């Protein structure tokens, strides 16, 4: 049995042979094991993949009956240094069931973590098989997964839809004031690596006594180099801001600022990530002489997923 590992240390193993002795299996399932790399402990991904493939021979169930293709897929992800996210799916023909579990590795010794993940995978496989016995699998590939028996952790996997982030921010005009304040930002995932963000902010000038409070409204679209649920990543962003500045004691002027920039994030936990972004833009509508030139923006804060 071979485990082909790519240069990025992702283990993707497909075993088309029997996963149990031939006398026990009349129909042979296919096993797919996908272990993502982890920057927290680089060798861990290879060790987990090897452990899972070793245990698969004894633990993965036979196909239900000859002629019905069975695929068992095991995925492992690393939301942070102390947890592993495990997903097991068993598909029989055009139907399937999925179970997920988050494994707490905080108190597990380093050399025991591959075995801990393997044991959890075996338990999820057993629970799916047991759930199939209690509630037969539906005949439609798109039908919802039926609930398992009470007390079983078998459940559907739920992806985060977006995030809310309070941010410390400033906008500096090359020929005008520097504005410091706070943003409230809400982002929505519209793809594995694509998100849209809207923001509202309040600013106060640092270097001018003639300007009062300013307001910022904006929208941005970002495309990331990595999946937004990965432990870290960077993204390129395009955005348009509207900055409302006091033009006089009785009137305000609004400046439209298209900008390009970049953002980076690091996961702090399962639902929290620290975010930093910067951008530079040029006003296309200026109604006041108090703020001209390019606009350089910077913001940082902690985003909470929902």
PDB file of N, CA and C in Angstrom, residues 116-188:
ATOM      1  N   UNK A 116      -5.087   9.160  17.881  1.00  0.00           N
ATOM      2  CA  UNK A 116      -6.326   9.782  18.347  1.00  0.00           C
ATOM      3  C   UNK A 116      -7.242  10.120  17.180  1.00  0.00           C
ATOM      4  N   UNK A 117      -6.663  10.650  16.102  1.00  0.00           N
ATOM      5  CA  UNK A 117      -7.469  10.968  14.918  1.00  0.00           C
ATOM      6  C   UNK A 117      -8.015   9.693  14.286  1.00  0.00           C
ATOM      7  N   UNK A 118      -7.187   8.649  14.223  1.00  0.00           N
ATOM      8  CA  UNK A 118      -7.615   7.386  13.629  1.00  0.00           C
ATOM      9  C   UNK A 118      -8.756   6.750  14.419  1.00  0.00           C
ATOM     10  N   UNK A 119      -8.659   6.784  15.752  1.00  0.00           N
ATOM     11  CA  UNK A 119      -9.724   6.222  16.589  1.00  0.00           C
ATOM     12  C   UNK A 119     -11.025   6.981  16.369  1.00  0.00           C
ATOM     13  N   UNK A 120     -10.939   8.311  16.311  1.00  0.00           N
ATOM     14  CA  UNK A 120     -12.143   9.110  16.077  1.00  0.00           C
ATOM     15  C   UNK A 120     -12.761   8.795  14.722  1.00  0.00           C
ATOM     16  N   UNK A 121     -11.922   8.593  13.699  1.00  0.00           N
ATOM     17  CA  UNK A 121     -12.441   8.247  12.372  1.00  0.00           C
ATOM     18  C   UNK A 121     -13.161   6.904  12.405  1.00  0.00           C
ATOM     19  N   UNK A 122     -12.578   5.942  13.114  1.00  0.00           N
ATOM     20  CA  UNK A 122     -13.212   4.632  13.238  1.00  0.00           C
ATOM     21  C   UNK A 122     -14.562   4.742  13.928  1.00  0.00           C
ATOM     22  N   UNK A 123     -14.643   5.556  14.975  1.00  0.00           N
ATOM     23  CA  UNK A 123     -15.907   5.739  15.687  1.00  0.00           C
ATOM     24  C   UNK A 123     -16.969   6.355  14.790  1.00  0.00           C
ATOM     25  N   UNK A 124     -16.571   7.338  13.970  1.00  0.00           N
ATOM     26  CA  UNK A 124     -17.543   7.962  13.073  1.00  0.00           C
ATOM     27  C   UNK A 124     -18.028   6.979  12.013  1.00  0.00           C
ATOM     28  N   UNK A 125     -17.116   6.158  11.487  1.00  0.00           N
ATOM     29  CA  UNK A 125     -17.537   5.131  10.525  1.00  0.00           C
ATOM     30  C   UNK A 125     -18.556   4.197  11.165  1.00  0.00           C
ATOM     31  N   UNK A 126     -18.271   3.734  12.383  1.00  0.00           N
ATOM     32  CA  UNK A 126     -19.189   2.831  13.082  1.00  0.00           C
ATOM     33  C   UNK A 126     -20.542   3.487  13.321  1.00  0.00           C
ATOM     34  N   UNK A 127     -20.531   4.775  13.680  1.00  0.00           N
ATOM     35  CA  UNK A 127     -21.786   5.469  13.961  1.00  0.00           C
ATOM     36  C   UNK A 127     -22.629   5.650  12.701  1.00  0.00           C
ATOM     37  N   UNK A 128     -21.960   5.911  11.565  1.00  0.00           N
ATOM     38  CA  UNK A 128     -22.712   6.031  10.309  1.00  0.00           C
ATOM     39  C   UNK A 128     -23.351   4.693   9.946  1.00  0.00           C
ATOM     40  N   UNK A 129     -22.580   3.612  10.070  1.00  0.00           N
ATOM     41  CA  UNK A 129     -23.112   2.285   9.754  1.00  0.00           C
ATOM     42  C   UNK A 129     -24.284   1.948  10.668  1.00  0.00           C
ATOM     43  N   UNK A 130     -24.164   2.274  11.949  1.00  0.00           N
ATOM     44  CA  UNK A 130     -25.250   2.014  12.892  1.00  0.00           C
ATOM     45  C   UNK A 130     -26.474   2.850  12.548  1.00  0.00           C
ATOM     46  N   UNK A 131     -26.255   4.114  12.169  1.00  0.00           N
ATOM     47  CA  UNK A 131     -27.374   4.975  11.791  1.00  0.00           C
ATOM     48  C   UNK A 131     -28.080   4.443  10.552  1.00  0.00           C
ATOM     49  N   UNK A 132     -27.331   3.866   9.626  1.00  0.00           N
ATOM     50  CA  UNK A 132     -27.945   3.286   8.429  1.00  0.00           C
ATOM     51  C   UNK A 132     -28.841   2.107   8.786  1.00  0.00           C
ATOM     52  N   UNK A 133     -28.447   1.356   9.801  1.00  0.00           N
ATOM     53  CA  UNK A 133     -29.277   0.221  10.208  1.00  0.00           C
ATOM     54  C   UNK A 133     -30.588   0.697  10.819  1.00  0.00           C
ATOM     55  N   UNK A 134     -30.530   1.784  11.596  1.00  0.00           N
ATOM     56  CA  UNK A 134     -31.724   2.293  12.275  1.00  0.00           C
ATOM     57  C   UNK A 134     -32.631   3.032  11.305  1.00  0.00           C
ATOM     58  N   UNK A 135     -32.027   3.916  10.479  1.00  0.00           N
ATOM     59  CA  UNK A 135     -32.789   4.701   9.503  1.00  0.00           C
ATOM     60  C   UNK A 135     -32.200   4.419   8.136  1.00  0.00           C
ATOM     61  N   UNK A 136     -32.853   3.647   7.284  1.00  0.00           N
ATOM     62  CA  UNK A 136     -32.290   3.324   5.969  1.00  0.00           C
ATOM     63  C   UNK A 136     -31.989   4.570   5.163  1.00  0.00           C
ATOM     64  N   UNK A 137     -30.915   4.498   4.361  1.00  0.00           N
ATOM     65  CA  UNK A 137     -30.521   5.619   3.518  1.00  0.00           C
ATOM     66  C   UNK A 137     -31.585   5.890   2.474  1.00  0.00           C
ATOM     67  N   UNK A 138     -31.892   7.167   2.222  1.00  0.00           N
ATOM     68  CA  UNK A 138     -32.879   7.533   1.212  1.00  0.00           C
ATOM     69  C   UNK A 138     -32.356   7.207  -0.173  1.00  0.00           C
ATOM     70  N   UNK A 139     -33.239   7.207  -1.174  1.00  0.00           N
ATOM     71  CA  UNK A 139     -32.862   6.809  -2.524  1.00  0.00           C
ATOM     72  C   UNK A 139     -32.387   7.963  -3.374  1.00  0.00           C
ATOM     73  N   UNK A 140     -32.439   9.184  -2.887  1.00  0.00           N
ATOM     74  CA  UNK A 140     -32.030  10.345  -3.679  1.00  0.00           C
ATOM     75  C   UNK A 140     -30.684  10.853  -3.211  1.00  0.00           C
ATOM     76  N   UNK A 141     -29.811  11.211  -4.167  1.00  0.00           N
ATOM     77  CA  UNK A 141     -28.490  11.721  -3.808  1.00  0.00           C
ATOM     78  C   UNK A 141     -28.575  13.086  -3.173  1.00  0.00           C
ATOM     79  N   UNK A 142     -29.667  13.805  -3.422  1.00  0.00           N
ATOM     80  CA  UNK A 142     -29.806  15.154  -2.882  1.00  0.00           C
ATOM     81  C   UNK A 142     -30.708  15.201  -1.660  1.00  0.00           C
ATOM     82  N   UNK A 143     -31.235  14.070  -1.249  1.00  0.00           N
ATOM     83  CA  UNK A 143     -32.121  14.063  -0.094  1.00  0.00           C
ATOM     84  C   UNK A 143     -31.337  14.358   1.166  1.00  0.00           C
ATOM     85  N   UNK A 144     -31.954  15.029   2.160  1.00  0.00           N
ATOM     86  CA  UNK A 144     -31.233  15.356   3.389  1.00  0.00           C
ATOM     87  C   UNK A 144     -30.887  14.112   4.185  1.00  0.00           C
ATOM     88  N   UNK A 145     -29.818  14.187   4.926  1.00  0.00           N
ATOM     89  CA  UNK A 145     -29.382  13.076   5.767  1.00  0.00           C
ATOM     90  C   UNK A 145     -30.350  12.935   6.932  1.00  0.00           C
ATOM     91  N   UNK A 146     -30.862  11.738   7.148  1.00  0.00           N
ATOM     92  CA  UNK A 146     -31.809  11.507   8.227  1.00  0.00           C
ATOM     93  C   UNK A 146     -31.091  11.591   9.566  1.00  0.00           C
ATOM     94  N   UNK A 147     -31.787  12.040  10.610  1.00  0.00           N
ATOM     95  CA  UNK A 147     -31.138  12.171  11.911  1.00  0.00           C
ATOM     96  C   UNK A 147     -30.741  10.818  12.471  1.00  0.00           C
ATOM     97  N   UNK A 148     -29.594  10.738  13.140  1.00  0.00           N
ATOM     98  CA  UNK A 148     -29.131   9.486  13.742  1.00  0.00           C
ATOM     99  C   UNK A 148     -29.831   9.233  15.064  1.00  0.00           C
ATOM    100  N   UNK A 149     -29.584   8.093  15.675  1.00  0.00           N
ATOM    101  CA  UNK A 149     -30.176   7.817  16.981  1.00  0.00           C
ATOM    102  C   UNK A 149     -29.753   8.844  18.016  1.00  0.00           C
ATOM    103  N   UNK A 150     -30.608   9.038  19.032  1.00  0.00           N
ATOM    104  CA  UNK A 150     -30.315   9.995  20.093  1.00  0.00           C
ATOM    105  C   UNK A 150     -28.980   9.661  20.760  1.00  0.00           C
ATOM    106  N   UNK A 151     -28.167  10.701  20.986  1.00  0.00           N
ATOM    107  CA  UNK A 151     -26.882  10.515  21.629  1.00  0.00           C
ATOM    108  C   UNK A 151     -25.728  10.343  20.677  1.00  0.00           C
ATOM    109  N   UNK A 152     -26.009  10.134  19.381  1.00  0.00           N
ATOM    110  CA  UNK A 152     -24.924   9.977  18.415  1.00  0.00           C
ATOM    111  C   UNK A 152     -24.470  11.333  17.920  1.00  0.00           C
ATOM    112  N   UNK A 153     -23.158  11.553  17.782  1.00  0.00           N
ATOM    113  CA  UNK A 153     -22.664  12.843  17.303  1.00  0.00           C
ATOM    114  C   UNK A 153     -22.700  12.979  15.792  1.00  0.00           C
ATOM    115  N   UNK A 154     -23.290  12.012  15.066  1.00  0.00           N
ATOM    116  CA  UNK A 154     -23.375  12.120  13.619  1.00  0.00           C
ATOM    117  C   UNK A 154     -24.265  13.300  13.272  1.00  0.00           C
ATOM    118  N   UNK A 155     -23.790  14.212  12.469  1.00  0.00           N
ATOM    119  CA  UNK A 155     -24.532  15.421  12.126  1.00  0.00           C
ATOM    120  C   UNK A 155     -24.015  15.968  10.812  1.00  0.00           C
ATOM    121  N   UNK A 156     -24.734  16.946  10.292  1.00  0.00           N
ATOM    122  CA  UNK A 156     -24.272  17.596   9.079  1.00  0.00           C
ATOM    123  C   UNK A 156     -23.182  18.601   9.403  1.00  0.00           C
ATOM    124  N   UNK A 157     -22.282  18.789   8.445  1.00  0.00           N
ATOM    125  CA  UNK A 157     -21.235  19.788   8.604  1.00  0.00           C
ATOM    126  C   UNK A 157     -21.810  21.151   8.248  1.00  0.00           C
ATOM    127  N   UNK A 158     -21.499  22.154   9.022  1.00  0.00           N
ATOM    128  CA  UNK A 158     -22.020  23.495   8.796  1.00  0.00           C
ATOM    129  C   UNK A 158     -20.866  24.444   8.518  1.00  0.00           C
ATOM    130  N   UNK A 159     -20.943  25.113   7.376  1.00  0.00           N
ATOM    131  CA  UNK A 159     -19.914  26.076   7.027  1.00  0.00           C
ATOM    132  C   UNK A 159     -20.270  27.443   7.591  1.00  0.00           C
ATOM    133  N   UNK A 160     -19.242  28.239   7.892  1.00  0.00           N
ATOM    134  CA  UNK A 160     -19.480  29.606   8.315  1.00  0.00           C
ATOM    135  C   UNK A 160     -19.947  30.423   7.120  1.00  0.00           C
ATOM    136  N   UNK A 161     -20.936  31.279   7.354  1.00  0.00           N
ATOM    137  CA  UNK A 161     -21.492  32.091   6.276  1.00  0.00           C
ATOM    138  C   UNK A 161     -20.775  33.419   6.134  1.00  0.00           C
ATOM    139  N   UNK A 162     -20.193  33.902   7.209  1.00  0.00           N
ATOM    140  CA  UNK A 162     -19.525  35.200   7.152  1.00  0.00           C
ATOM    141  C   UNK A 162     -18.891  35.535   8.484  1.00  0.00           C
ATOM    142  N   UNK A 163     -18.602  36.825   8.666  1.00  0.00           N
ATOM    143  CA  UNK A 163     -17.934  37.261   9.894  1.00  0.00           C
ATOM    144  C   UNK A 163     -18.270  38.721  10.167  1.00  0.00           C
ATOM    145  N   UNK A 164     -18.226  39.076  11.450  1.00  0.00           N
ATOM    146  CA  UNK A 164     -18.386  40.470  11.875  1.00  0.00           C
ATOM    147  C   UNK A 164     -17.098  40.893  12.565  1.00  0.00           C
ATOM    148  N   UNK A 165     -16.634  42.113  12.252  1.00  0.00           N
ATOM    149  CA  UNK A 165     -15.344  42.548  12.795  1.00  0.00           C
ATOM    150  C   UNK A 165     -15.387  44.015  13.196  1.00  0.00           C
ATOM    151  N   UNK A 166     -15.175  44.324  14.483  1.00  0.00           N
ATOM    152  CA  UNK A 166     -14.873  45.708  14.876  1.00  0.00           C
ATOM    153  C   UNK A 166     -13.401  45.979  14.575  1.00  0.00           C
ATOM    154  N   UNK A 167     -13.110  47.091  13.932  1.00  0.00           N
ATOM    155  CA  UNK A 167     -11.748  47.366  13.463  1.00  0.00           C
ATOM    156  C   UNK A 167     -11.294  48.755  13.898  1.00  0.00           C
ATOM    157  N   UNK A 168     -10.015  48.867  14.240  1.00  0.00           N
ATOM    158  CA  UNK A 168      -9.359  50.158  14.408  1.00  0.00           C
ATOM    159  C   UNK A 168      -8.832  50.568  13.039  1.00  0.00           C
ATOM    160  N   UNK A 169      -9.145  51.795  12.588  1.00  0.00           N
ATOM    161  CA  UNK A 169      -8.812  52.171  11.215  1.00  0.00           C
ATOM    162  C   UNK A 169      -8.393  53.625  11.122  1.00  0.00           C
ATOM    163  N   UNK A 170      -7.612  53.916  10.071  1.00  0.00           N
ATOM    164  CA  UNK A 170      -7.346  55.312   9.752  1.00  0.00           C
ATOM    165  C   UNK A 170      -7.259  55.484   8.237  1.00  0.00           C
ATOM    166  N   UNK A 171      -7.577  56.699   7.796  1.00  0.00           N
ATOM    167  CA  UNK A 171      -7.497  57.082   6.392  1.00  0.00           C
ATOM    168  C   UNK A 171      -6.696  58.375   6.328  1.00  0.00           C
ATOM    169  N   UNK A 172      -5.608  58.354   5.576  1.00  0.00           N
ATOM    170  CA  UNK A 172      -4.729  59.523   5.498  1.00  0.00           C
ATOM    171  C   UNK A 172      -4.707  60.070   4.074  1.00  0.00           C
ATOM    172  N   UNK A 173      -5.020  61.354   3.926  1.00  0.00           N
ATOM    173  CA  UNK A 173      -4.924  62.038   2.640  1.00  0.00           C
ATOM    174  C   UNK A 173      -3.501  62.565   2.464  1.00  0.00           C
ATOM    175  N   UNK A 174      -2.940  62.386   1.267  1.00  0.00           N
ATOM    176  CA  UNK A 174      -1.595  62.908   1.022  1.00  0.00           C
ATOM    177  C   UNK A 174      -1.581  64.434   0.998  1.00  0.00           C
ATOM    178  N   UNK A 175      -2.731  65.036   0.725  1.00  0.00           N
ATOM    179  CA  UNK A 175      -2.846  66.501   0.757  1.00  0.00           C
ATOM    180  C   UNK A 175      -4.078  66.871   1.563  1.00  0.00           C
ATOM    181  N   UNK A 176      -4.111  66.404   2.789  1.00  0.00           N
ATOM    182  CA  UNK A 176      -5.261  66.670   3.633  1.00  0.00           C
ATOM    183  C   UNK A 176      -5.090  66.049   5.000  1.00  0.00           C
ATOM    184  N   UNK A 177      -6.172  65.861   5.718  1.00  0.00           N
ATOM    185  CA  UNK A 177      -6.093  65.385   7.102  1.00  0.00           C
ATOM    186  C   UNK A 177      -5.857  63.882   7.199  1.00  0.00           C
ATOM    187  N   UNK A 178      -5.441  63.458   8.373  1.00  0.00           N
ATOM    188  CA  UNK A 178      -5.390  62.041   8.725  1.00  0.00           C
ATOM    189  C   UNK A 178      -6.543  61.759   9.670  1.00  0.00           C
ATOM    190  N   UNK A 179      -7.381  60.798   9.309  1.00  0.00           N
ATOM    191  CA  UNK A 179      -8.594  60.502  10.067  1.00  0.00           C
ATOM    192  C   UNK A 179      -8.421  59.174  10.798  1.00  0.00           C
ATOM    193  N   UNK A 180      -8.657  59.194  12.095  1.00  0.00           N
ATOM    194  CA  UNK A 180      -8.529  57.993  12.926  1.00  0.00           C
ATOM    195  C   UNK A 180      -9.877  57.664  13.530  1.00  0.00           C
ATOM    196  N   UNK A 181     -10.215  56.372  13.562  1.00  0.00           N
ATOM    197  CA  UNK A 181     -11.489  55.989  14.149  1.00  0.00           C
ATOM    198  C   UNK A 181     -11.689  54.493  14.162  1.00  0.00           C
ATOM    199  N   UNK A 182     -12.947  54.081  14.045  1.00  0.00           N
ATOM    200  CA  UNK A 182     -13.297  52.664  14.137  1.00  0.00           C
ATOM    201  C   UNK A 182     -14.274  52.295  13.031  1.00  0.00           C
ATOM    202  N   UNK A 183     -14.192  51.035  12.610  1.00  0.00           N
ATOM    203  CA  UNK A 183     -15.100  50.478  11.605  1.00  0.00           C
ATOM    204  C   UNK A 183     -15.909  49.343  12.209  1.00  0.00           C
ATOM    205  N   UNK A 184     -17.111  49.166  11.712  1.00  0.00           N
ATOM    206  CA  UNK A 184     -17.889  47.951  11.933  1.00  0.00           C
ATOM    207  C   UNK A 184     -18.024  47.284  10.569  1.00  0.00           C
ATOM    208  N   UNK A 185     -17.470  46.092  10.426  1.00  0.00           N
ATOM    209  CA  UNK A 185     -17.441  45.426   9.127  1.00  0.00           C
ATOM    210  C   UNK A 185     -18.160  44.082   9.191  1.00  0.00           C
ATOM    211  N   UNK A 186     -18.896  43.794   8.148  1.00  0.00           N
ATOM    212  CA  UNK A 186     -19.554  42.502   8.006  1.00  0.00           C
ATOM    213  C   UNK A 186     -19.171  41.918   6.659  1.00  0.00           C
ATOM    214  N   UNK A 187     -18.663  40.690   6.669  1.00  0.00           N
ATOM    215  CA  UNK A 187     -18.260  40.031   5.429  1.00  0.00           C
ATOM    216  C   UNK A 187     -19.084  38.769   5.220  1.00  0.00           C
ATOM    217  N   UNK A 188     -19.278  38.426   3.957  1.00  0.00           N
ATOM    218  CA  UNK A 188     -20.063  37.254   3.581  1.00  0.00           C
ATOM    219  C   UNK A 188     -19.264  36.417   2.588  1.00  0.00           C
TER     220      UNK A 188
END
